[in-house]
PDB file of C-alpha atoms in Angstrom:
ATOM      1  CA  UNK A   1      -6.374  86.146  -7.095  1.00 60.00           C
ATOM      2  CA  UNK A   2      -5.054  83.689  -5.011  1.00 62.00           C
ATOM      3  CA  UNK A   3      -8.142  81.810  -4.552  1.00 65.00           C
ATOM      4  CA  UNK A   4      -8.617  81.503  -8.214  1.00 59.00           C
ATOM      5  CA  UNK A   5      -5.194  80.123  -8.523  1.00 64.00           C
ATOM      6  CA  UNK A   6      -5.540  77.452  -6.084  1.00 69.00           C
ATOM      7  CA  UNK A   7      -8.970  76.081  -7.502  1.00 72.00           C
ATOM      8  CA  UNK A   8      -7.708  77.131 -11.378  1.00 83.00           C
ATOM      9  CA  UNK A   9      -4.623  74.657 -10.971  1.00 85.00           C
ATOM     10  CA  UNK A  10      -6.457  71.414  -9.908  1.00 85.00           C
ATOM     11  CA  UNK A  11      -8.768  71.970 -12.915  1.00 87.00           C
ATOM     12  CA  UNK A  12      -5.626  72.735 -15.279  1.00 91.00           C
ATOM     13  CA  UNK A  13      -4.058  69.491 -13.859  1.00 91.00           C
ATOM     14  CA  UNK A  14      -6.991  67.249 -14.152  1.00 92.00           C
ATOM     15  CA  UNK A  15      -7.749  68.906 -17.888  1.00 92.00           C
ATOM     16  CA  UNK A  16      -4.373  67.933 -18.762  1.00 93.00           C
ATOM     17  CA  UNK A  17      -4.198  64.289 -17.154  1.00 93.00           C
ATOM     18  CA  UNK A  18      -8.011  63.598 -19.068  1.00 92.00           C
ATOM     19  CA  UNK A  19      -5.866  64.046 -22.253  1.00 94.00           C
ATOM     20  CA  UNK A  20      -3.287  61.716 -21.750  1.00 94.00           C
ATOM     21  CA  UNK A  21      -6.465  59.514 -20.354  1.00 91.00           C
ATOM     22  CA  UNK A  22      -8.061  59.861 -24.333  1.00 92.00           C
ATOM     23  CA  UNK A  23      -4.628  59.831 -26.190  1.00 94.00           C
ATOM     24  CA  UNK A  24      -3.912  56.223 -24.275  1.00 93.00           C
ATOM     25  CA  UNK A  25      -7.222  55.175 -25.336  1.00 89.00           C
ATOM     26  CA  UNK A  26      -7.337  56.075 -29.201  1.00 92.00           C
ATOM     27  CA  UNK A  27      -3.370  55.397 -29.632  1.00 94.00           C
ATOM     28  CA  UNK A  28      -3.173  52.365 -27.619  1.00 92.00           C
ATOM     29  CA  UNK A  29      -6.374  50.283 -26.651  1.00 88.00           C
ATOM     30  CA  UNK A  30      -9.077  51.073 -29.375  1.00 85.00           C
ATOM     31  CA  UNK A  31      -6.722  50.515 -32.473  1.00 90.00           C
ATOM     32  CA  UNK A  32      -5.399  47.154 -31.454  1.00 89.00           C
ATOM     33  CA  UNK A  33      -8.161  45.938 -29.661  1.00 81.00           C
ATOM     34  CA  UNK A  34      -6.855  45.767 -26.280  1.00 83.00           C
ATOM     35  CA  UNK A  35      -9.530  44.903 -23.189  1.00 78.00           C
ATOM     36  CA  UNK A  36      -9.943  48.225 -21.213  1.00 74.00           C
ATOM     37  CA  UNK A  37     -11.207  48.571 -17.965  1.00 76.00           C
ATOM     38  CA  UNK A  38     -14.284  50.411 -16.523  1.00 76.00           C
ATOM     39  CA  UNK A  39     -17.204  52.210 -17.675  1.00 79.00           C
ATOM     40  CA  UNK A  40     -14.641  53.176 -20.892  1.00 75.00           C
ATOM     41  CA  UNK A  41     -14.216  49.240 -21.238  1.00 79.00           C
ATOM     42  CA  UNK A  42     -18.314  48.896 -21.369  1.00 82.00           C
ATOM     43  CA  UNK A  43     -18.685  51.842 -23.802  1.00 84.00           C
ATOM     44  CA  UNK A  44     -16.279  49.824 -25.493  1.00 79.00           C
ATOM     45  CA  UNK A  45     -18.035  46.689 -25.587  1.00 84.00           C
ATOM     46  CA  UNK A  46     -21.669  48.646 -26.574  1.00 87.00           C
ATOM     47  CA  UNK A  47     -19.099  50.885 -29.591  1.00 85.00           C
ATOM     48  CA  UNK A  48     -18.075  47.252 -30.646  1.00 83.00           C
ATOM     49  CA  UNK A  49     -22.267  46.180 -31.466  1.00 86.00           C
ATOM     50  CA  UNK A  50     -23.380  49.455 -31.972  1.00 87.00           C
ATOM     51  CA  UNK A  51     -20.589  51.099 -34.229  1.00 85.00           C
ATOM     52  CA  UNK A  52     -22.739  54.374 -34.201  1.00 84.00           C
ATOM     53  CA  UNK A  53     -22.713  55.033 -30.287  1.00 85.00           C
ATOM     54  CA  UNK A  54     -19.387  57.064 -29.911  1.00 84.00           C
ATOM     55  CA  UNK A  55     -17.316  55.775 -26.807  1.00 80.00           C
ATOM     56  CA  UNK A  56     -17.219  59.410 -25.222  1.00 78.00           C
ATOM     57  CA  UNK A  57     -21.076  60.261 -25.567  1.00 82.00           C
ATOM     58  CA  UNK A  58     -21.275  56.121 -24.201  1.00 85.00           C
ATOM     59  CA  UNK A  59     -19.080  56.846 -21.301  1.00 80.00           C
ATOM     60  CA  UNK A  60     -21.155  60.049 -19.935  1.00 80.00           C
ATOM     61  CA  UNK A  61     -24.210  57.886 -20.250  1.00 84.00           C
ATOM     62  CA  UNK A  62     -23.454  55.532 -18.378  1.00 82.00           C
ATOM     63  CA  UNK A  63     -21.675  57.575 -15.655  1.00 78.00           C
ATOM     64  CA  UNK A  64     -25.515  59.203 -14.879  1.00 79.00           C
ATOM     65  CA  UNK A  65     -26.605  56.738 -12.724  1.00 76.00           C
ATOM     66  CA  UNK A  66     -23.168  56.661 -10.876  1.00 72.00           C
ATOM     67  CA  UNK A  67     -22.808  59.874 -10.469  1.00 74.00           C
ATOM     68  CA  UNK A  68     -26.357  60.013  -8.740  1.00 72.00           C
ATOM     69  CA  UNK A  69     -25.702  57.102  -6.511  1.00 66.00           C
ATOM     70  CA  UNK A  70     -22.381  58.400  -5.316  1.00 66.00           C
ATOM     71  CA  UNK A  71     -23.706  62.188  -4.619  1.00 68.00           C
ATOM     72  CA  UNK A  72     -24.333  61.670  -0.843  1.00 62.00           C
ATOM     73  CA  UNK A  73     -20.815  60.065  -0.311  1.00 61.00           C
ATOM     74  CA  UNK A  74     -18.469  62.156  -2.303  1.00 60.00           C
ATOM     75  CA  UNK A  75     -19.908  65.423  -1.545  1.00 59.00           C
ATOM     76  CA  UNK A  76     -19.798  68.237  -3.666  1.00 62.00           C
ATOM     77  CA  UNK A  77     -16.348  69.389  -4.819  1.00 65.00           C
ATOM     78  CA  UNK A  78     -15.464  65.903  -5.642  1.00 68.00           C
ATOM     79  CA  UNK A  79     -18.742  65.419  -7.775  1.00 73.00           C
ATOM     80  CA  UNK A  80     -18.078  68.934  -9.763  1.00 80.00           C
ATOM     81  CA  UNK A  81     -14.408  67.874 -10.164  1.00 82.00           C
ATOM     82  CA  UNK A  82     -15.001  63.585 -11.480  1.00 79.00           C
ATOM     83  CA  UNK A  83     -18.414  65.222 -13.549  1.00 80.00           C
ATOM     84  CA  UNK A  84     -15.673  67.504 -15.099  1.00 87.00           C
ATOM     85  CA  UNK A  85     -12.985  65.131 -15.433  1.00 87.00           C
ATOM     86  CA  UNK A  86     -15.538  62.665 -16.930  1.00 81.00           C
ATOM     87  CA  UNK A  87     -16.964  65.178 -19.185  1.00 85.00           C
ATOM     88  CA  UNK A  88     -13.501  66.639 -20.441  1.00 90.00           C
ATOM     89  CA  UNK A  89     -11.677  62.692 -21.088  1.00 87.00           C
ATOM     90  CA  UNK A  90     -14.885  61.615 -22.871  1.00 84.00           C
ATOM     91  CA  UNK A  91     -14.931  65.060 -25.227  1.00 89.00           C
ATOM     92  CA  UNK A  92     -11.449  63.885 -25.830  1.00 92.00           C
ATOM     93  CA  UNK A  93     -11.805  60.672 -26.617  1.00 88.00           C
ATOM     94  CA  UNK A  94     -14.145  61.894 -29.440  1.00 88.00           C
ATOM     95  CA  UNK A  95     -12.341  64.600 -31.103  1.00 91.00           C
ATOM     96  CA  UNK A  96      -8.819  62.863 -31.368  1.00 91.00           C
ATOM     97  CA  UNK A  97     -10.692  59.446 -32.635  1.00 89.00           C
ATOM     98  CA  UNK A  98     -11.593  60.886 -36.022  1.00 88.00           C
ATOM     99  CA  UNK A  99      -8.548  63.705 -36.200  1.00 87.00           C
ATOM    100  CA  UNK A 100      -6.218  60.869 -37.528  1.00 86.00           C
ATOM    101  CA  UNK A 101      -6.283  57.385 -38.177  1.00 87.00           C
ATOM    102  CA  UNK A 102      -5.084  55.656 -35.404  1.00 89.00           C
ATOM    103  CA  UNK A 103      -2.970  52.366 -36.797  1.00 91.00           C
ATOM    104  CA  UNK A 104      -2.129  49.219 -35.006  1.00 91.00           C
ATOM    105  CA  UNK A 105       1.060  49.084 -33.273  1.00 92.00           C
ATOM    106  CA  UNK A 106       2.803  45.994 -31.909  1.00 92.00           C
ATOM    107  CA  UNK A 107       0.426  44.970 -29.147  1.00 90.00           C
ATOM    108  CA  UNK A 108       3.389  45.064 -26.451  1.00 92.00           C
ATOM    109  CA  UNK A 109       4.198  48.111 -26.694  1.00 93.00           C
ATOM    110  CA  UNK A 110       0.583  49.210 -26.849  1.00 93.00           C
ATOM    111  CA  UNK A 111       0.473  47.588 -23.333  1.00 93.00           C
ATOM    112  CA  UNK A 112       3.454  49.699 -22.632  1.00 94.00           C
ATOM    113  CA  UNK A 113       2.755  52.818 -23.269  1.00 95.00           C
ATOM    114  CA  UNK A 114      -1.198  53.009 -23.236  1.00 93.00           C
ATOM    115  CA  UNK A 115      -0.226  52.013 -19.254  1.00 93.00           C
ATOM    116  CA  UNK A 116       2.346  54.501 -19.178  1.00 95.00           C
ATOM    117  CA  UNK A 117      -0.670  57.159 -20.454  1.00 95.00           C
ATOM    118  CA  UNK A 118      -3.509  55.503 -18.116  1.00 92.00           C
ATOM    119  CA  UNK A 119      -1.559  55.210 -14.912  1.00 92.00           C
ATOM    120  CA  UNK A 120       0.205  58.955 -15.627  1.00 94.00           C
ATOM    121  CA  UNK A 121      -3.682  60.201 -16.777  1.00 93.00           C
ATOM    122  CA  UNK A 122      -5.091  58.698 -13.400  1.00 88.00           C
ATOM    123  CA  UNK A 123      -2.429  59.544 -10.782  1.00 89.00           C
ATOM    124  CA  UNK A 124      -2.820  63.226 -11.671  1.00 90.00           C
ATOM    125  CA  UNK A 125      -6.430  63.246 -11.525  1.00 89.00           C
ATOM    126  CA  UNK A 126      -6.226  61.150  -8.273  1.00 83.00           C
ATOM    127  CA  UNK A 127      -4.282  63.904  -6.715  1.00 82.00           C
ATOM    128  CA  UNK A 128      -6.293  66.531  -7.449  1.00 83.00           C
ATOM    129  CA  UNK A 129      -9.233  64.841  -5.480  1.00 75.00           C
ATOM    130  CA  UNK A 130     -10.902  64.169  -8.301  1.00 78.00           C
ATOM    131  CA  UNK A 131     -11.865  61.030 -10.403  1.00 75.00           C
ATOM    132  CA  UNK A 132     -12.392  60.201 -14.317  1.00 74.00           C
ATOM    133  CA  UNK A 133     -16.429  58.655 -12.772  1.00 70.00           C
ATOM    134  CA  UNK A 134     -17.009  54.763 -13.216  1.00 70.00           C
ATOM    135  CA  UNK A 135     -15.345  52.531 -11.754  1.00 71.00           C
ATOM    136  CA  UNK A 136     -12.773  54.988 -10.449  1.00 69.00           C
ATOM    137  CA  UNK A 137     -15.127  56.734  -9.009  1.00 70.00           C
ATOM    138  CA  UNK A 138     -16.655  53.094  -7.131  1.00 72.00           C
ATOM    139  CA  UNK A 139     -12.297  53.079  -5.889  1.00 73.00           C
ATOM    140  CA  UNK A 140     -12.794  56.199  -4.558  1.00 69.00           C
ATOM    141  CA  UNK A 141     -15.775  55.491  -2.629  1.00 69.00           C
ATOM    142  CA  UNK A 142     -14.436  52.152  -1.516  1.00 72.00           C
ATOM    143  CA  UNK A 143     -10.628  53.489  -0.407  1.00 69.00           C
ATOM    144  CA  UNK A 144     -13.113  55.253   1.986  1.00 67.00           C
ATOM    145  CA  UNK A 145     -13.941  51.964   3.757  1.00 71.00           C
ATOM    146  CA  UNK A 146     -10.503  50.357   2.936  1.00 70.00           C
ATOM    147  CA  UNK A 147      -7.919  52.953   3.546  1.00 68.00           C
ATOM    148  CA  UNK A 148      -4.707  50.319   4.278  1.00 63.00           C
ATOM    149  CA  UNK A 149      -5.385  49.925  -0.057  1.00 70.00           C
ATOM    150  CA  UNK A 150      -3.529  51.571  -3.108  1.00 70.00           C
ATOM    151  CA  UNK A 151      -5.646  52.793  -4.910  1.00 66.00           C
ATOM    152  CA  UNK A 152      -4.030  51.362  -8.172  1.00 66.00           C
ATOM    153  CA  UNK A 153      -4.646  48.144  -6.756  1.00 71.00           C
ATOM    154  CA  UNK A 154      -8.672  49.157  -5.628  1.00 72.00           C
ATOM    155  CA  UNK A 155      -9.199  49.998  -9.588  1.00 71.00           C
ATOM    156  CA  UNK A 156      -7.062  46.862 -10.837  1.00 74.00           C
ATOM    157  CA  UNK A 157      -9.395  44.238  -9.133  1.00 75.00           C
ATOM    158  CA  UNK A 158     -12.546  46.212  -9.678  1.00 75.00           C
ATOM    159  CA  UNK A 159     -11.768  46.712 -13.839  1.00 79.00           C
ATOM    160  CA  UNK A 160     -10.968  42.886 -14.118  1.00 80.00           C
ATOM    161  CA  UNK A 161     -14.500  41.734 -14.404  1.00 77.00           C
ATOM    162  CA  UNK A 162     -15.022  44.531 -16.805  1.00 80.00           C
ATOM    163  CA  UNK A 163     -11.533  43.388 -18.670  1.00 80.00           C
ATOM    164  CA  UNK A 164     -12.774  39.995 -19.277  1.00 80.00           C
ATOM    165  CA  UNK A 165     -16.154  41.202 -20.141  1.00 80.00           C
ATOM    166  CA  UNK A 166     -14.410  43.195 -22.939  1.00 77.00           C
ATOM    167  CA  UNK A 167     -12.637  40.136 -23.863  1.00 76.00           C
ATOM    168  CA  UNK A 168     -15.721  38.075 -24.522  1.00 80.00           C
ATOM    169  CA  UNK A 169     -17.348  40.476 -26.496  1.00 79.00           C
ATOM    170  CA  UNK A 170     -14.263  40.753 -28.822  1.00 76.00           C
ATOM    171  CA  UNK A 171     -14.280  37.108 -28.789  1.00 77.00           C
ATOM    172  CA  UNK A 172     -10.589  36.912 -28.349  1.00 76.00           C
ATOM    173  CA  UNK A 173      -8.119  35.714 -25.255  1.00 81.00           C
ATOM    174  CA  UNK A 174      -5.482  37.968 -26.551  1.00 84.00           C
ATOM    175  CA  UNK A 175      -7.702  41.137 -25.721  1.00 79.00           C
ATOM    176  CA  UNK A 176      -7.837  39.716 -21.857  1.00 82.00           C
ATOM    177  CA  UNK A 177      -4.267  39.248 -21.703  1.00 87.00           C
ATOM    178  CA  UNK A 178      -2.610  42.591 -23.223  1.00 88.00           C
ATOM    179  CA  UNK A 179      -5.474  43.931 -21.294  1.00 85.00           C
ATOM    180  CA  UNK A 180      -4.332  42.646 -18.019  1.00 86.00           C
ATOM    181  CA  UNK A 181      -0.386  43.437 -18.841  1.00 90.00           C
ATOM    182  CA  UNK A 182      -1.751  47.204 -19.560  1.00 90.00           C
ATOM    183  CA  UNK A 183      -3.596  47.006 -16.261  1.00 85.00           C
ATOM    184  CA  UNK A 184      -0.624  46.468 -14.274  1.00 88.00           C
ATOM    185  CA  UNK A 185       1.950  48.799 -15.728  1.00 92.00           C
ATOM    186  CA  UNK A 186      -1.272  51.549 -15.324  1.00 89.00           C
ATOM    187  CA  UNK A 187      -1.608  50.206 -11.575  1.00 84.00           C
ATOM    188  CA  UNK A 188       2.320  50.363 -11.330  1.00 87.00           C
ATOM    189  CA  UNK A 189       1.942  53.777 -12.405  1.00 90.00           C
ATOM    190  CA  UNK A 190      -0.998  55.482 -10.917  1.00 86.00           C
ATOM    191  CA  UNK A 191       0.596  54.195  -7.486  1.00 80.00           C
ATOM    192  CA  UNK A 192       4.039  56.006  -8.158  1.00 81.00           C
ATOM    193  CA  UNK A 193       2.347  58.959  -8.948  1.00 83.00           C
ATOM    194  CA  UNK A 194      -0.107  59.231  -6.217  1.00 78.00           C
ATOM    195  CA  UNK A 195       2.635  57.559  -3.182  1.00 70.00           C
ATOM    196  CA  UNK A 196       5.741  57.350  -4.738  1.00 64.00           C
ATOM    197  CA  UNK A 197       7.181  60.907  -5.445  1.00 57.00           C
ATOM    198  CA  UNK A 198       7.318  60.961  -1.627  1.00 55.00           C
ATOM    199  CA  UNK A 199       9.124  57.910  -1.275  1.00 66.00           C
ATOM    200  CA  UNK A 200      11.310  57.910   1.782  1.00 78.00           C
ATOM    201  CA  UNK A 201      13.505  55.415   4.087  1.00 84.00           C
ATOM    202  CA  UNK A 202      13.854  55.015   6.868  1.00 90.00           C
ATOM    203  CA  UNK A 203      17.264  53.727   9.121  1.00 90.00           C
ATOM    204  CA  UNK A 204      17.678  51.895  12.177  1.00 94.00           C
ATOM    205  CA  UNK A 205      20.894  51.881  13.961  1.00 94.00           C
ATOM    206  CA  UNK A 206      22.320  49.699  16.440  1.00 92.00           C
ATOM    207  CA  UNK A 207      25.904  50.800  17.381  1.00 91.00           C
ATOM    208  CA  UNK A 208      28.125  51.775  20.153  1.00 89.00           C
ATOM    209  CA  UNK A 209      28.409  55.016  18.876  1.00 92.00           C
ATOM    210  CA  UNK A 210      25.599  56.579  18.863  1.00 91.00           C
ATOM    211  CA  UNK A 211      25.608  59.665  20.061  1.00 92.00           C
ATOM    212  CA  UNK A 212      28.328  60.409  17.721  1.00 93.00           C
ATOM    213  CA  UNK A 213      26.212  58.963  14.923  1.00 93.00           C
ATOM    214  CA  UNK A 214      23.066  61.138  16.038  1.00 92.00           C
ATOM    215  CA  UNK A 215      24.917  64.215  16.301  1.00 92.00           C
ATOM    216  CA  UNK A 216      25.995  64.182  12.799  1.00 91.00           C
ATOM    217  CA  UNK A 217      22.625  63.173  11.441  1.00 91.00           C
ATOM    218  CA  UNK A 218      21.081  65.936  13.058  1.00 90.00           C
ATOM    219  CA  UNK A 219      23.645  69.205  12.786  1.00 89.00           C
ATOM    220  CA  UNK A 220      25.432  68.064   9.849  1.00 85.00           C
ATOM    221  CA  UNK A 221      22.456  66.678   7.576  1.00 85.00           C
ATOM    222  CA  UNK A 222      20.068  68.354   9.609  1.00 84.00           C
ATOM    223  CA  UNK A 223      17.265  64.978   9.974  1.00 86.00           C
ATOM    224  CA  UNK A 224      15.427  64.156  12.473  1.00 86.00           C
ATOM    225  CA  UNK A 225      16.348  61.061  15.031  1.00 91.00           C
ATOM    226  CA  UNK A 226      14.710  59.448  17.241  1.00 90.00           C
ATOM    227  CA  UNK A 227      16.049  57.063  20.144  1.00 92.00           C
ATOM    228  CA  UNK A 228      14.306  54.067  20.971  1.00 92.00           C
ATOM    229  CA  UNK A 229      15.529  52.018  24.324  1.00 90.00           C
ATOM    230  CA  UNK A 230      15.797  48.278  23.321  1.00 86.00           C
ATOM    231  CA  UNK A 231      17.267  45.227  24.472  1.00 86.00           C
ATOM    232  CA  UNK A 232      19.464  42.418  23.400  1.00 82.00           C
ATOM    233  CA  UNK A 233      17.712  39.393  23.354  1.00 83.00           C
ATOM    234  CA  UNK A 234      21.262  37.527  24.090  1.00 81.00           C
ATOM    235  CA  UNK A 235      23.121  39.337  26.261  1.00 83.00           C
ATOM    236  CA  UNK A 236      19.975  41.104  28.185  1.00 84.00           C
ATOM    237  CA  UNK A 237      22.089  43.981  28.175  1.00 85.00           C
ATOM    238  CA  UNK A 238      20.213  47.534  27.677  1.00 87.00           C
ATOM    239  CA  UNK A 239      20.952  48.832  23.765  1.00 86.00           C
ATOM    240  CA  UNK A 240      19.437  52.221  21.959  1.00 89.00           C
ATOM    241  CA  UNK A 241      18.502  51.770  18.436  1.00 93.00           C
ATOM    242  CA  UNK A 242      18.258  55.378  16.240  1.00 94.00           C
ATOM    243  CA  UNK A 243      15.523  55.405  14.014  1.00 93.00           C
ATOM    244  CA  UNK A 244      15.875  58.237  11.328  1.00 91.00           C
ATOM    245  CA  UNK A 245      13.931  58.942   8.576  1.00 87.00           C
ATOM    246  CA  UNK A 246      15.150  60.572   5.425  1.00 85.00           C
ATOM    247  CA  UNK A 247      14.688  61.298   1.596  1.00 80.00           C
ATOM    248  CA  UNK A 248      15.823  58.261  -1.177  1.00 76.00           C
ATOM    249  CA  UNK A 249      18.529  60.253  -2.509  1.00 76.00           C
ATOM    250  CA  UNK A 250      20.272  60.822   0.973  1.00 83.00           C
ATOM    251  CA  UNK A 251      20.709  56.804   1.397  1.00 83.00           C
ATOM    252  CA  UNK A 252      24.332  57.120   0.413  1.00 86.00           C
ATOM    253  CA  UNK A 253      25.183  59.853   2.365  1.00 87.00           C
ATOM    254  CA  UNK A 254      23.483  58.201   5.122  1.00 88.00           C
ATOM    255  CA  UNK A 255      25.097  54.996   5.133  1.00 90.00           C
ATOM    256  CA  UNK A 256      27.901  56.287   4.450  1.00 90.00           C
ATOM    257  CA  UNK A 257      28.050  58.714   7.575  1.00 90.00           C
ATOM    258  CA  UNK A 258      27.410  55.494   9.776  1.00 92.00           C
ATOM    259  CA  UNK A 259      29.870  53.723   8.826  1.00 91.00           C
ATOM    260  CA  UNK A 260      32.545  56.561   8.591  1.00 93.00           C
ATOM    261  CA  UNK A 261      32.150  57.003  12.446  1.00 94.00           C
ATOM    262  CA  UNK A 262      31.463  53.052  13.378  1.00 94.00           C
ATOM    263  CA  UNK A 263      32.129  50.450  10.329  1.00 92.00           C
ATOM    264  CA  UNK A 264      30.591  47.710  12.828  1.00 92.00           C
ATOM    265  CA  UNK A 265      27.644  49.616  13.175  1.00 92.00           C
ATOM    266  CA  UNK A 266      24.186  47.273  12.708  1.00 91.00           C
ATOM    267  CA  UNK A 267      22.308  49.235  10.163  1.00 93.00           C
ATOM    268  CA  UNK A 268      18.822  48.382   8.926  1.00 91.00           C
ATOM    269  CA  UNK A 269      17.220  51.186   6.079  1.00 90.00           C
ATOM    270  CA  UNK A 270      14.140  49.989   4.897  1.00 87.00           C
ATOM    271  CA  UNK A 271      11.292  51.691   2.283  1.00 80.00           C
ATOM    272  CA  UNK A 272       8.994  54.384   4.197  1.00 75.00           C
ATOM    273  CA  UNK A 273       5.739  55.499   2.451  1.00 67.00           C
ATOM    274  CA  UNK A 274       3.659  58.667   3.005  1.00 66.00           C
ATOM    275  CA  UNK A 275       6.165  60.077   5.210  1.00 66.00           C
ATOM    276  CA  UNK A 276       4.178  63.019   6.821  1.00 65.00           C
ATOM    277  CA  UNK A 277       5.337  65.599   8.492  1.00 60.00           C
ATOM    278  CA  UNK A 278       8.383  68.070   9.280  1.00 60.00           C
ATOM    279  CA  UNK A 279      10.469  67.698   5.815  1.00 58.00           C
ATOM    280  CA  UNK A 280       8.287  65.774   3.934  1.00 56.00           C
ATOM    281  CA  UNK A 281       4.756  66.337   2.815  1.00 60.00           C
ATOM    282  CA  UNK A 282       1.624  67.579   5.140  1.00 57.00           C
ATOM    283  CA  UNK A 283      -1.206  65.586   5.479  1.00 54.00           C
ATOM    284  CA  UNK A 284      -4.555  66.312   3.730  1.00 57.00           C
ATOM    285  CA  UNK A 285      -7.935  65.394   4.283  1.00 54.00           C
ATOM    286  CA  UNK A 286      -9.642  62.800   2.075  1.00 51.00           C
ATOM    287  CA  UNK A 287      -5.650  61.931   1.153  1.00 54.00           C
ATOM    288  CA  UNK A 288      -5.557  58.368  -0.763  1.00 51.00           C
TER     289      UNK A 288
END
């Protein structure tokens, strides 16, 4: 039972996230002509001269050939779950196109919110290991080689070239740039979902006080401090900087606590990302 729970979920998750994938693209990109990225963005462009070829059937097409090039590097868990999420956003895609008709919204907020629905659609399938094929399956296999890389910003430079392909065909400018806005905010997105619900800081302090400052960090908001033996670069004289690491919404508390016991305290937070470890999140293999 168990066992079917934990690979049920990541299926129910990536089902739901290839949804808001198709809604974005019938609600937001197909009805006012907005340049879409990836192999969606080239079924697109082949929908737009051959009005017969549906986008979904299109999009599984094309993914054939990628899949089969990318079968030795993904392995097979990943391959079942991108040939599912593939499958599933493309089936989508074709029944909600003819369930209603789809009317043009200002092209703003069809930038807006057809980001909001791409980055949110992307992020969860991201985290689940998985991939919607095309081009985000290419970002996959490249944030293998360059790791240091969002992958929001992997998938914005590859779908650019696919972007202003789209563009061309539609023979308009416009298409490029709400295309480009909508690429961002989905970039913006897919990168909160996939690093920033883990968001941390992290605090160094410089003060004459510190053991007093430690000791209430650790017992009394029970984090985790670390001394580090530094020097002034002035005086020469021997100094211990804290370094703690904590959650966004203890900042205030934090700072706060610091400057309760020593208001001349030298305090430096800055923004932490994939904090891993003791009270925060565990590290996983293959993470992005």
């Amino acid at each position: 039972m168990a066992m079917l729970k934990k690979n049920l979920i990541p299926f129910l998750v990536i089902t739901l996230g290839s949804a808001c994938y198709a809604l974005g693209f019938v609600w937001c990109y197909a009805p006012n002509g907005i340049a879409f990225g990836g192999v969606t963005g080239l079924a697109q462009i082949i929908n737009f001269f051959i009005p017969k070829a549906p986008v979904g059937v299109t999009v599984i097409v094309l993914n054939i050939p990628l899949f089969a090039l990318g079968w030795k590097l993904i392995g097979g868990r990943l391959l079942v779950s991108s040939l599912y999420a593939m499958f599933i956003s493309s089936v989508f895609i074709d029944v909600l196109t003819p369930l209603r008709s789809w009317q043009p919204m200002d092209p703003m907020l069809a930038c807006i919110f057809g980001g909001l629905l791409m980055g949110l659609s992307l992020g969860l399938i991201f985290q689940q290991g998985s991939t919607t094929g095309g081009t985000d399956l290419l970002a996959r296999l490249l944030k293998l080689k360059l790791a240091w890389l969002p992958m929001g910003k992997l998938l914005m430079g590859i779908d650019l070239a696919v972007i202003l392909s789209v563009a061309a065909a539609f023979g308009t400018l416009n298409a490029a740039m709400y295309g480009l806005v909508a690429l961002y905010i989905t970039s913006i997105v897919m990168d909160g979902v996939l690093y920033g619900m883990d968001n941390a800081k992290v605090a160094y302090i410089i003060s004459d006080k510190n053991r007093e400052i430690s000791d209430v960090l650790v017992t009394k908001m029970d984090r985790g401090v670390t001394i580090l033996h530094g020097q002034g670069a002035y005086t020469g004289a021997d100094k211990d900087v804290l370094m703690c690491a904590f959650k966004q919404r203890e900042i205030a508390s934090i700072k706060a606590a610091v400057k309760d016991i020593d208001p001349a305290a030298f305090l430096i937070v800055c923004d932490a990302h994939e904090v891993l470890g003791e009270g925060f999140r565990d590290y996983k293999k293959d993470d992005l």
